[in-house]
Amino acid sequence: MKSLKRTAALAALLCLAACNRGMDPVAYHADGRPAKLSEWHVVEVRGGKLVLNQGVVPYDLNTPLFTDYAHKLRTVWMPKGESAKYNPTDSFDFPVGTVISKTFYYPKVAGGQKDDVARTYDSSKDFAGEGLDLANVRLIETRILVHRPDGWAAIPYLWNDNQSDADLARTGAVLPLTLVADDKSREDFNYVMPDESQCASCHAQDWVSRKVHPIGLKARHINRDYHYADGNENEIAHLMKVGYLTGAPAPAEAPRNANWQDQHASLNERARAYLDINCGHCHNPNGAANTTGLTLDISAPDDDRHMGMCKPPVAAGRGTGDHMFDIVPGKPDDSILPYRMNSAEPGEMMPEIGRSTVHKEGVELIKAWIAAQPGTCVTLR
């Protein structure tokens, strides 16, 4: 049996090598915006699969950002001999020439209609090696984040109908789709691909300079194992091994966010990780929402008022739902935070962009977390 498994693994590796052997080297474009995703040679469609070029390293996050139940394939590539410098709290210091990609896709629905996509957390049929099996998934968009001499540039690409390539889509796009759940229930929605100018809404770490930076490639998000072509390995350790990262400690000594679905982690760890990745890039002392006084990244202490405990809203408008505090300990239904998460209406919903549907499981998690908080809010009348 072990011999058969080794043979199968070797065959998969040889197939993957055969797929990317004919690919041109990854192209770093120091300026401009190529019209086709394929001009980057980071990921390309070959033989019914979306394959990664040589030197393109996939990664994933402990807790990912929610985007209408889309699945995501994330990759990073750096010029030969270059590497990022480790940072324990912020994004790593990546060299000029770094190309990061994120491909959004959905599993297909067996026997489904043209615009049906699966609402599922099961990714077991998504992958072919480290790439994607197009027999089982529908590609939606790929976003390129490239580090140029004058800073990071975000460039969006929309996959064409025949899934052969993706076209530059600087003004974004709207795709009518239908989510089909495991129980066959259906939800029509518009998948909204943000335009190029909206990228800074999330990727600007400092809202004064509004310079774009990576979000996911931080120690606490990628301190986890990944199933690479040659087996499982911690992502930080793997980046060190391939020369893409320097100065990192052993994974056990690096910060690590919880997986929001991991029932072995505490409720507090799971909720804080969820708020960190979904809200913290704006709700931090330097982010786009810094004027709200609501800090939701992992840096805020659990008992800090800036986390929203008994904190009145600053400028939520009708997004308050007539509630008085961001978080009322023990009372999620009286709290603004889950109210805004549970809406898909402009002017009410949070996050403001990046989704058109409600993440039902995420709302349930945050409600459970608020219900478990001790304390009482005092109102002055």
mmCIF file of N, CA, C and O in Angstrom, residues 52-136:
data_model
loop_
_atom_site.group_PDB
_atom_site.id
_atom_site.type_symbol
_atom_site.label_atom_id
_atom_site.label_comp_id
_atom_site.label_asym_id
_atom_site.label_seq_id
_atom_site.Cartn_x
_atom_site.Cartn_y
_atom_site.Cartn_z
ATOM 1 N N LEU A 52 0.699 26.127 -11.406
ATOM 2 C CA LEU A 52 1.635 27.120 -10.890
ATOM 3 C C LEU A 52 2.965 26.972 -11.609
ATOM 4 O O LEU A 52 3.431 25.860 -11.839
ATOM 5 N N ASN A 53 3.567 28.099 -11.934
ATOM 6 C CA ASN A 53 4.874 28.068 -12.570
ATOM 7 C C ASN A 53 5.943 27.677 -11.556
ATOM 8 O O ASN A 53 5.726 27.697 -10.341
ATOM 9 N N GLN A 54 7.120 27.340 -12.051
ATOM 10 C CA GLN A 54 8.230 27.017 -11.173
ATOM 11 C C GLN A 54 8.590 28.236 -10.324
ATOM 12 O O GLN A 54 8.640 29.359 -10.826
ATOM 13 N N GLY A 55 8.794 28.005 -9.053
ATOM 14 C CA GLY A 55 9.132 29.086 -8.140
ATOM 15 C C GLY A 55 7.932 29.810 -7.568
ATOM 16 O O GLY A 55 8.082 30.674 -6.702
ATOM 17 N N VAL A 56 6.733 29.483 -8.042
ATOM 18 C CA VAL A 56 5.511 30.077 -7.503
ATOM 19 C C VAL A 56 5.045 29.209 -6.337
ATOM 20 O O VAL A 56 4.758 28.028 -6.507
ATOM 21 N N VAL A 57 4.998 29.799 -5.147
ATOM 22 C CA VAL A 57 4.726 29.042 -3.926
ATOM 23 C C VAL A 57 3.308 29.316 -3.438
ATOM 24 O O VAL A 57 2.942 30.478 -3.203
ATOM 25 N N PRO A 58 2.485 28.288 -3.277
ATOM 26 C CA PRO A 58 1.124 28.497 -2.750
ATOM 27 C C PRO A 58 1.154 28.634 -1.232
ATOM 28 O O PRO A 58 2.072 28.174 -0.556
ATOM 29 N N TYR A 59 0.139 29.282 -0.709
ATOM 30 C CA TYR A 59 -0.005 29.388 0.744
ATOM 31 C C TYR A 59 -1.478 29.580 1.061
ATOM 32 O O TYR A 59 -2.300 29.841 0.188
ATOM 33 N N ASP A 60 -1.813 29.449 2.325
ATOM 34 C CA ASP A 60 -3.184 29.662 2.770
ATOM 35 C C ASP A 60 -3.140 30.340 4.134
ATOM 36 O O ASP A 60 -2.066 30.490 4.732
ATOM 37 N N LEU A 61 -4.292 30.740 4.638
ATOM 38 C CA LEU A 61 -4.372 31.460 5.903
ATOM 39 C C LEU A 61 -5.088 30.617 6.959
ATOM 40 O O LEU A 61 -5.991 29.834 6.630
ATOM 41 N N ASN A 62 -4.718 30.808 8.217
ATOM 42 C CA ASN A 62 -5.417 30.114 9.294
ATOM 43 C C ASN A 62 -6.898 30.439 9.270
ATOM 44 O O ASN A 62 -7.748 29.551 9.333
ATOM 45 N N THR A 63 -7.216 31.715 9.184
ATOM 46 C CA THR A 63 -8.593 32.173 9.023
ATOM 47 C C THR A 63 -8.628 33.133 7.854
ATOM 48 O O THR A 63 -7.959 34.163 7.882
ATOM 49 N N PRO A 64 -9.365 32.813 6.796
ATOM 50 C CA PRO A 64 -9.371 33.665 5.602
ATOM 51 C C PRO A 64 -10.452 34.737 5.661
ATOM 52 O O PRO A 64 -11.424 34.640 6.423
ATOM 53 N N LEU A 65 -10.280 35.743 4.831
ATOM 54 C CA LEU A 65 -11.298 36.770 4.634
ATOM 55 C C LEU A 65 -12.484 36.159 3.896
ATOM 56 O O LEU A 65 -12.307 35.408 2.941
ATOM 57 N N PHE A 66 -13.692 36.487 4.332
ATOM 58 C CA PHE A 66 -14.902 35.973 3.682
ATOM 59 C C PHE A 66 -15.216 36.772 2.429
ATOM 60 O O PHE A 66 -15.254 38.004 2.450
ATOM 61 N N THR A 67 -15.443 36.065 1.317
ATOM 62 C CA THR A 67 -15.834 36.705 0.053
ATOM 63 C C THR A 67 -16.922 35.868 -0.599
ATOM 64 O O THR A 67 -16.657 35.049 -1.487
ATOM 65 N N ASP A 68 -18.150 36.020 -0.117
ATOM 66 C CA ASP A 68 -19.294 35.337 -0.748
ATOM 67 C C ASP A 68 -19.080 33.839 -0.914
ATOM 68 O O ASP A 68 -19.452 33.253 -1.933
ATOM 69 N N TYR A 69 -18.446 33.215 0.063
ATOM 70 C CA TYR A 69 -18.198 31.781 0.074
ATOM 71 C C TYR A 69 -17.247 31.316 -1.024
ATOM 72 O O TYR A 69 -17.136 30.106 -1.285
ATOM 73 N N ALA A 70 -16.553 32.248 -1.673
ATOM 74 C CA ALA A 70 -15.573 31.850 -2.693
ATOM 75 C C ALA A 70 -14.387 31.147 -2.036
ATOM 76 O O ALA A 70 -13.989 31.478 -0.918
ATOM 77 N N HIS A 71 -13.813 30.189 -2.763
ATOM 78 C CA HIS A 71 -12.552 29.572 -2.366
ATOM 79 C C HIS A 71 -11.422 30.377 -3.006
ATOM 80 O O HIS A 71 -11.640 31.099 -3.992
ATOM 81 N N LYS A 72 -10.217 30.251 -2.472
ATOM 82 C CA LYS A 72 -9.112 31.075 -2.963
ATOM 83 C C LYS A 72 -7.815 30.280 -3.040
ATOM 84 O O LYS A 72 -7.504 29.508 -2.126
ATOM 85 N N LEU A 73 -7.100 30.492 -4.120
ATOM 86 C CA LEU A 73 -5.758 29.951 -4.286
ATOM 87 C C LEU A 73 -4.785 31.122 -4.226
ATOM 88 O O LEU A 73 -4.817 32.010 -5.086
ATOM 89 N N ARG A 74 -3.924 31.136 -3.221
ATOM 90 C CA ARG A 74 -2.979 32.232 -3.016
ATOM 91 C C ARG A 74 -1.570 31.772 -3.353
ATOM 92 O O ARG A 74 -1.176 30.646 -3.006
ATOM 93 N N THR A 75 -0.794 32.650 -4.010
ATOM 94 C CA THR A 75 0.591 32.303 -4.342
ATOM 95 C C THR A 75 1.501 33.505 -4.145
ATOM 96 O O THR A 75 1.047 34.660 -4.160
ATOM 97 N N VAL A 76 2.807 33.223 -4.012
ATOM 98 C CA VAL A 76 3.816 34.272 -3.941
ATOM 99 C C VAL A 76 5.026 33.836 -4.756
ATOM 100 O O VAL A 76 5.387 32.652 -4.773
ATOM 101 N N TRP A 77 5.635 34.783 -5.443
ATOM 102 C CA TRP A 77 6.849 34.548 -6.230
ATOM 103 C C TRP A 77 7.794 35.720 -6.025
ATOM 104 O O TRP A 77 7.354 36.866 -5.875
ATOM 105 N N MET A 78 9.104 35.419 -5.994
ATOM 106 C CA MET A 78 10.115 36.472 -5.874
ATOM 107 C C MET A 78 11.234 36.229 -6.873
ATOM 108 O O MET A 78 11.495 35.079 -7.262
ATOM 109 N N PRO A 79 11.897 37.292 -7.312
ATOM 110 C CA PRO A 79 13.023 37.118 -8.234
ATOM 111 C C PRO A 79 14.110 36.255 -7.596
ATOM 112 O O PRO A 79 14.263 36.208 -6.369
ATOM 113 N N LYS A 80 14.860 35.575 -8.444
ATOM 114 C CA LYS A 80 15.905 34.674 -7.972
ATOM 115 C C LYS A 80 16.894 35.415 -7.069
ATOM 116 O O LYS A 80 17.366 36.508 -7.405
ATOM 117 N N GLY A 81 17.181 34.821 -5.932
ATOM 118 C CA GLY A 81 18.141 35.397 -4.998
ATOM 119 C C GLY A 81 17.550 36.414 -4.043
ATOM 120 O O GLY A 81 18.250 36.896 -3.138
ATOM 121 N N GLU A 82 16.276 36.759 -4.210
ATOM 122 C CA GLU A 82 15.632 37.742 -3.338
ATOM 123 C C GLU A 82 14.788 37.023 -2.278
ATOM 124 O O GLU A 82 14.319 35.908 -2.485
ATOM 125 N N SER A 83 14.608 37.700 -1.151
ATOM 126 C CA SER A 83 13.783 37.122 -0.092
ATOM 127 C C SER A 83 13.150 38.225 0.735
ATOM 128 O O SER A 83 13.626 39.374 0.738
ATOM 129 N N ALA A 84 12.075 37.890 1.430
ATOM 130 C CA ALA A 84 11.388 38.832 2.312
ATOM 131 C C ALA A 84 12.020 38.768 3.694
ATOM 132 O O ALA A 84 12.607 37.758 4.092
ATOM 133 N N LYS A 85 11.875 39.857 4.440
ATOM 134 C CA LYS A 85 12.374 39.906 5.813
ATOM 135 C C LYS A 85 11.203 39.701 6.771
ATOM 136 O O LYS A 85 10.159 40.339 6.647
ATOM 137 N N TYR A 86 11.410 38.845 7.722
ATOM 138 C CA TYR A 86 10.359 38.481 8.678
ATOM 139 C C TYR A 86 9.987 39.661 9.561
ATOM 140 O O TYR A 86 10.839 40.458 9.972
ATOM 141 N N ASN A 87 8.700 39.778 9.856
ATOM 142 C CA ASN A 87 8.190 40.738 10.824
ATOM 143 C C ASN A 87 7.177 39.992 11.688
ATOM 144 O O ASN A 87 6.298 39.318 11.146
ATOM 145 N N PRO A 88 7.256 40.092 13.004
ATOM 146 C CA PRO A 88 6.357 39.299 13.845
ATOM 147 C C PRO A 88 4.913 39.781 13.865
ATOM 148 O O PRO A 88 4.006 39.006 14.215
ATOM 149 N N THR A 89 4.661 41.045 13.498
ATOM 150 C CA THR A 89 3.304 41.578 13.603
ATOM 151 C C THR A 89 2.732 42.080 12.285
ATOM 152 O O THR A 89 1.552 41.885 12.005
ATOM 153 N N ASP A 90 3.546 42.744 11.467
ATOM 154 C CA ASP A 90 3.048 43.331 10.229
ATOM 155 C C ASP A 90 3.383 42.452 9.033
ATOM 156 O O ASP A 90 4.001 41.396 9.166
ATOM 157 N N SER A 91 2.991 42.919 7.842
ATOM 158 C CA SER A 91 3.345 42.203 6.619
ATOM 159 C C SER A 91 4.863 42.102 6.507
ATOM 160 O O SER A 91 5.587 43.011 6.921
ATOM 161 N N PHE A 92 5.344 40.994 5.960
ATOM 162 C CA PHE A 92 6.775 40.841 5.754
ATOM 163 C C PHE A 92 7.277 41.936 4.809
ATOM 164 O O PHE A 92 6.522 42.490 4.019
ATOM 165 N N ASP A 93 8.551 42.227 4.911
ATOM 166 C CA ASP A 93 9.176 43.245 4.058
ATOM 167 C C ASP A 93 9.622 42.564 2.766
ATOM 168 O O ASP A 93 10.695 41.956 2.711
ATOM 169 N N PHE A 94 8.797 42.667 1.733
ATOM 170 C CA PHE A 94 9.048 41.962 0.484
ATOM 171 C C PHE A 94 9.923 42.792 -0.447
ATOM 172 O O PHE A 94 9.783 44.015 -0.528
ATOM 173 N N PRO A 95 10.799 42.129 -1.196
ATOM 174 C CA PRO A 95 11.662 42.851 -2.131
ATOM 175 C C PRO A 95 10.889 43.350 -3.348
ATOM 176 O O PRO A 95 9.830 42.806 -3.699
ATOM 177 N N VAL A 96 11.409 44.379 -3.975
ATOM 178 C CA VAL A 96 10.858 44.832 -5.249
ATOM 179 C C VAL A 96 10.939 43.671 -6.238
ATOM 180 O O VAL A 96 11.946 42.958 -6.300
ATOM 181 N N GLY A 97 9.886 43.474 -6.990
ATOM 182 C CA GLY A 97 9.829 42.346 -7.919
ATOM 183 C C GLY A 97 8.921 41.233 -7.451
ATOM 184 O O GLY A 97 8.570 40.340 -8.234
ATOM 185 N N THR A 98 8.495 41.269 -6.185
ATOM 186 C CA THR A 98 7.596 40.243 -5.661
ATOM 187 C C THR A 98 6.244 40.311 -6.364
ATOM 188 O O THR A 98 5.694 41.389 -6.589
ATOM 189 N N VAL A 99 5.709 39.139 -6.719
ATOM 190 C CA VAL A 99 4.386 39.051 -7.336
ATOM 191 C C VAL A 99 3.526 38.101 -6.499
ATOM 192 O O VAL A 99 3.871 36.926 -6.330
ATOM 193 N N ILE A 100 2.440 38.625 -5.972
ATOM 194 C CA ILE A 100 1.489 37.845 -5.184
ATOM 195 C C ILE A 100 0.211 37.704 -6.002
ATOM 196 O O ILE A 100 -0.235 38.662 -6.639
ATOM 197 N N SER A 101 -0.358 36.520 -6.007
ATOM 198 C CA SER A 101 -1.622 36.326 -6.723
ATOM 199 C C SER A 101 -2.659 35.699 -5.803
ATOM 200 O O SER A 101 -2.329 34.946 -4.881
ATOM 201 N N LYS A 102 -3.919 36.046 -6.066
ATOM 202 C CA LYS A 102 -5.027 35.408 -5.348
ATOM 203 C C LYS A 102 -6.132 35.130 -6.351
ATOM 204 O O LYS A 102 -6.703 36.057 -6.933
ATOM 205 N N THR A 103 -6.416 33.857 -6.567
ATOM 206 C CA THR A 103 -7.442 33.433 -7.516
ATOM 207 C C THR A 103 -8.697 33.033 -6.755
ATOM 208 O O THR A 103 -8.661 32.169 -5.875
ATOM 209 N N PHE A 104 -9.816 33.664 -7.094
ATOM 210 C CA PHE A 104 -11.111 33.380 -6.486
ATOM 211 C C PHE A 104 -11.850 32.403 -7.392
ATOM 212 O O PHE A 104 -11.948 32.614 -8.611
ATOM 213 N N TYR A 105 -12.412 31.367 -6.800
ATOM 214 C CA TYR A 105 -13.102 30.349 -7.592
ATOM 215 C C TYR A 105 -14.155 29.668 -6.741
ATOM 216 O O TYR A 105 -14.195 29.846 -5.506
ATOM 217 N N TYR A 106 -15.014 28.908 -7.377
ATOM 218 C CA TYR A 106 -16.036 28.135 -6.675
ATOM 219 C C TYR A 106 -16.019 26.689 -7.169
ATOM 220 O O TYR A 106 -15.805 26.445 -8.369
ATOM 221 N N PRO A 107 -16.282 25.734 -6.284
ATOM 222 C CA PRO A 107 -16.544 24.375 -6.760
ATOM 223 C C PRO A 107 -17.805 24.360 -7.617
ATOM 224 O O PRO A 107 -18.756 25.100 -7.365
ATOM 225 N N LYS A 108 -17.795 23.532 -8.649
ATOM 226 C CA LYS A 108 -18.961 23.413 -9.513
ATOM 227 C C LYS A 108 -20.044 22.573 -8.831
ATOM 228 O O LYS A 108 -19.768 21.760 -7.944
ATOM 229 N N VAL A 109 -21.275 22.768 -9.276
ATOM 230 C CA VAL A 109 -22.420 22.009 -8.774
ATOM 231 C C VAL A 109 -22.740 20.910 -9.778
ATOM 232 O O VAL A 109 -23.021 21.200 -10.950
ATOM 233 N N ALA A 110 -22.677 19.673 -9.353
ATOM 234 C CA ALA A 110 -22.964 18.553 -10.254
ATOM 235 C C ALA A 110 -24.389 18.665 -10.788
ATOM 236 O O ALA A 110 -25.352 18.757 -10.016
ATOM 237 N N GLY A 111 -24.508 18.683 -12.120
ATOM 238 C CA GLY A 111 -25.822 18.784 -12.738
ATOM 239 C C GLY A 111 -26.466 20.146 -12.586
ATOM 240 O O GLY A 111 -27.664 20.298 -12.856
ATOM 241 N N GLY A 112 -25.684 21.147 -12.173
ATOM 242 C CA GLY A 112 -26.233 22.473 -11.929
ATOM 243 C C GLY A 112 -26.413 23.283 -13.198
ATOM 244 O O GLY A 112 -25.967 22.899 -14.283
ATOM 245 N N GLN A 113 -27.043 24.436 -13.033
ATOM 246 C CA GLN A 113 -27.233 25.347 -14.139
ATOM 247 C C GLN A 113 -25.946 26.151 -14.375
ATOM 248 O O GLN A 113 -24.996 26.089 -13.607
ATOM 249 N N LYS A 114 -25.934 26.950 -15.447
ATOM 250 C CA LYS A 114 -24.731 27.636 -15.895
ATOM 251 C C LYS A 114 -24.083 28.482 -14.798
ATOM 252 O O LYS A 114 -22.873 28.450 -14.624
ATOM 253 N N ASP A 115 -24.890 29.214 -14.053
ATOM 254 C CA ASP A 115 -24.336 30.136 -13.065
ATOM 255 C C ASP A 115 -24.460 29.624 -11.628
ATOM 256 O O ASP A 115 -24.356 30.391 -10.671
ATOM 257 N N ASP A 116 -24.672 28.325 -11.491
ATOM 258 C CA ASP A 116 -24.693 27.718 -10.162
ATOM 259 C C ASP A 116 -23.270 27.499 -9.661
ATOM 260 O O ASP A 116 -22.408 27.010 -10.406
ATOM 261 N N VAL A 117 -23.025 27.859 -8.406
ATOM 262 C CA VAL A 117 -21.735 27.579 -7.756
ATOM 263 C C VAL A 117 -22.022 27.011 -6.373
ATOM 264 O O VAL A 117 -23.056 27.325 -5.768
ATOM 265 N N ALA A 118 -21.119 26.185 -5.887
ATOM 266 C CA ALA A 118 -21.369 25.488 -4.627
ATOM 267 C C ALA A 118 -21.019 26.349 -3.430
ATOM 268 O O ALA A 118 -19.962 26.973 -3.388
ATOM 269 N N ARG A 119 -21.934 26.385 -2.472
ATOM 270 C CA ARG A 119 -21.656 27.017 -1.184
ATOM 271 C C ARG A 119 -21.213 25.918 -0.223
ATOM 272 O O ARG A 119 -22.013 25.235 0.403
ATOM 273 N N THR A 120 -19.909 25.705 -0.165
ATOM 274 C CA THR A 120 -19.371 24.601 0.617
ATOM 275 C C THR A 120 -17.995 24.953 1.134
ATOM 276 O O THR A 120 -17.286 25.776 0.550
ATOM 277 N N TYR A 121 -17.624 24.349 2.237
ATOM 278 C CA TYR A 121 -16.264 24.494 2.763
ATOM 279 C C TYR A 121 -15.378 23.317 2.345
ATOM 280 O O TYR A 121 -14.198 23.284 2.675
ATOM 281 N N ASP A 122 -15.949 22.374 1.622
ATOM 282 C CA ASP A 122 -15.204 21.205 1.166
ATOM 283 C C ASP A 122 -14.342 21.577 -0.040
ATOM 284 O O ASP A 122 -14.864 21.976 -1.083
ATOM 285 N N SER A 123 -13.041 21.470 0.096
ATOM 286 C CA SER A 123 -12.128 21.767 -1.011
ATOM 287 C C SER A 123 -11.395 20.519 -1.498
ATOM 288 O O SER A 123 -10.415 20.621 -2.232
ATOM 289 N N SER A 124 -11.880 19.345 -1.097
ATOM 290 C CA SER A 124 -11.163 18.103 -1.395
ATOM 291 C C SER A 124 -11.069 17.806 -2.890
ATOM 292 O O SER A 124 -10.158 17.098 -3.324
ATOM 293 N N LYS A 125 -11.994 18.341 -3.689
ATOM 294 C CA LYS A 125 -11.961 18.072 -5.125
ATOM 295 C C LYS A 125 -11.422 19.264 -5.929
ATOM 296 O O LYS A 125 -11.417 19.234 -7.159
ATOM 297 N N ASP A 126 -10.965 20.291 -5.231
ATOM 298 C CA ASP A 126 -10.528 21.513 -5.915
ATOM 299 C C ASP A 126 -9.187 21.347 -6.610
ATOM 300 O O ASP A 126 -8.958 21.892 -7.697
ATOM 301 N N PHE A 127 -8.278 20.627 -5.963
ATOM 302 C CA PHE A 127 -6.875 20.728 -6.333
ATOM 303 C C PHE A 127 -6.402 19.597 -7.237
ATOM 304 O O PHE A 127 -6.849 18.462 -7.144
ATOM 305 N N ALA A 128 -5.468 19.967 -8.120
ATOM 306 C CA ALA A 128 -4.730 19.015 -8.945
ATOM 307 C C ALA A 128 -3.262 19.347 -8.719
ATOM 308 O O ALA A 128 -2.753 20.330 -9.255
ATOM 309 N N GLY A 129 -2.589 18.568 -7.881
ATOM 310 C CA GLY A 129 -1.264 18.987 -7.421
ATOM 311 C C GLY A 129 -1.442 20.224 -6.572
ATOM 312 O O GLY A 129 -2.307 20.273 -5.698
ATOM 313 N N GLU A 130 -0.642 21.264 -6.836
ATOM 314 C CA GLU A 130 -0.793 22.514 -6.099
ATOM 315 C C GLU A 130 -1.683 23.503 -6.847
ATOM 316 O O GLU A 130 -1.968 24.592 -6.354
ATOM 317 N N GLY A 131 -2.122 23.132 -8.051
ATOM 318 C CA GLY A 131 -3.020 23.972 -8.827
ATOM 319 C C GLY A 131 -4.450 23.524 -8.668
ATOM 320 O O GLY A 131 -4.805 22.810 -7.730
ATOM 321 N N LEU A 132 -5.304 23.926 -9.608
ATOM 322 C CA LEU A 132 -6.733 23.646 -9.518
ATOM 323 C C LEU A 132 -7.204 22.781 -10.674
ATOM 324 O O LEU A 132 -6.732 22.921 -11.804
ATOM 325 N N ASP A 133 -8.152 21.909 -10.385
ATOM 326 C CA ASP A 133 -8.740 21.023 -11.387
ATOM 327 C C ASP A 133 -9.966 21.712 -11.973
ATOM 328 O O ASP A 133 -11.001 21.838 -11.307
ATOM 329 N N LEU A 134 -9.876 22.161 -13.223
ATOM 330 C CA LEU A 134 -10.959 22.923 -13.836
ATOM 331 C C LEU A 134 -12.179 22.064 -14.145
ATOM 332 O O LEU A 134 -13.239 22.598 -14.469
ATOM 333 N N ALA A 135 -12.054 20.765 -14.025
ATOM 334 C CA ALA A 135 -13.233 19.912 -14.171
ATOM 335 C C ALA A 135 -14.161 20.074 -12.973
ATOM 336 O O ALA A 135 -15.363 19.803 -13.068
ATOM 337 N N ASN A 136 -13.601 20.543 -11.863
ATOM 338 C CA ASN A 136 -14.369 20.622 -10.625
ATOM 339 C C ASN A 136 -14.595 22.035 -10.112
ATOM 340 O O ASN A 136 -15.387 22.218 -9.183
#
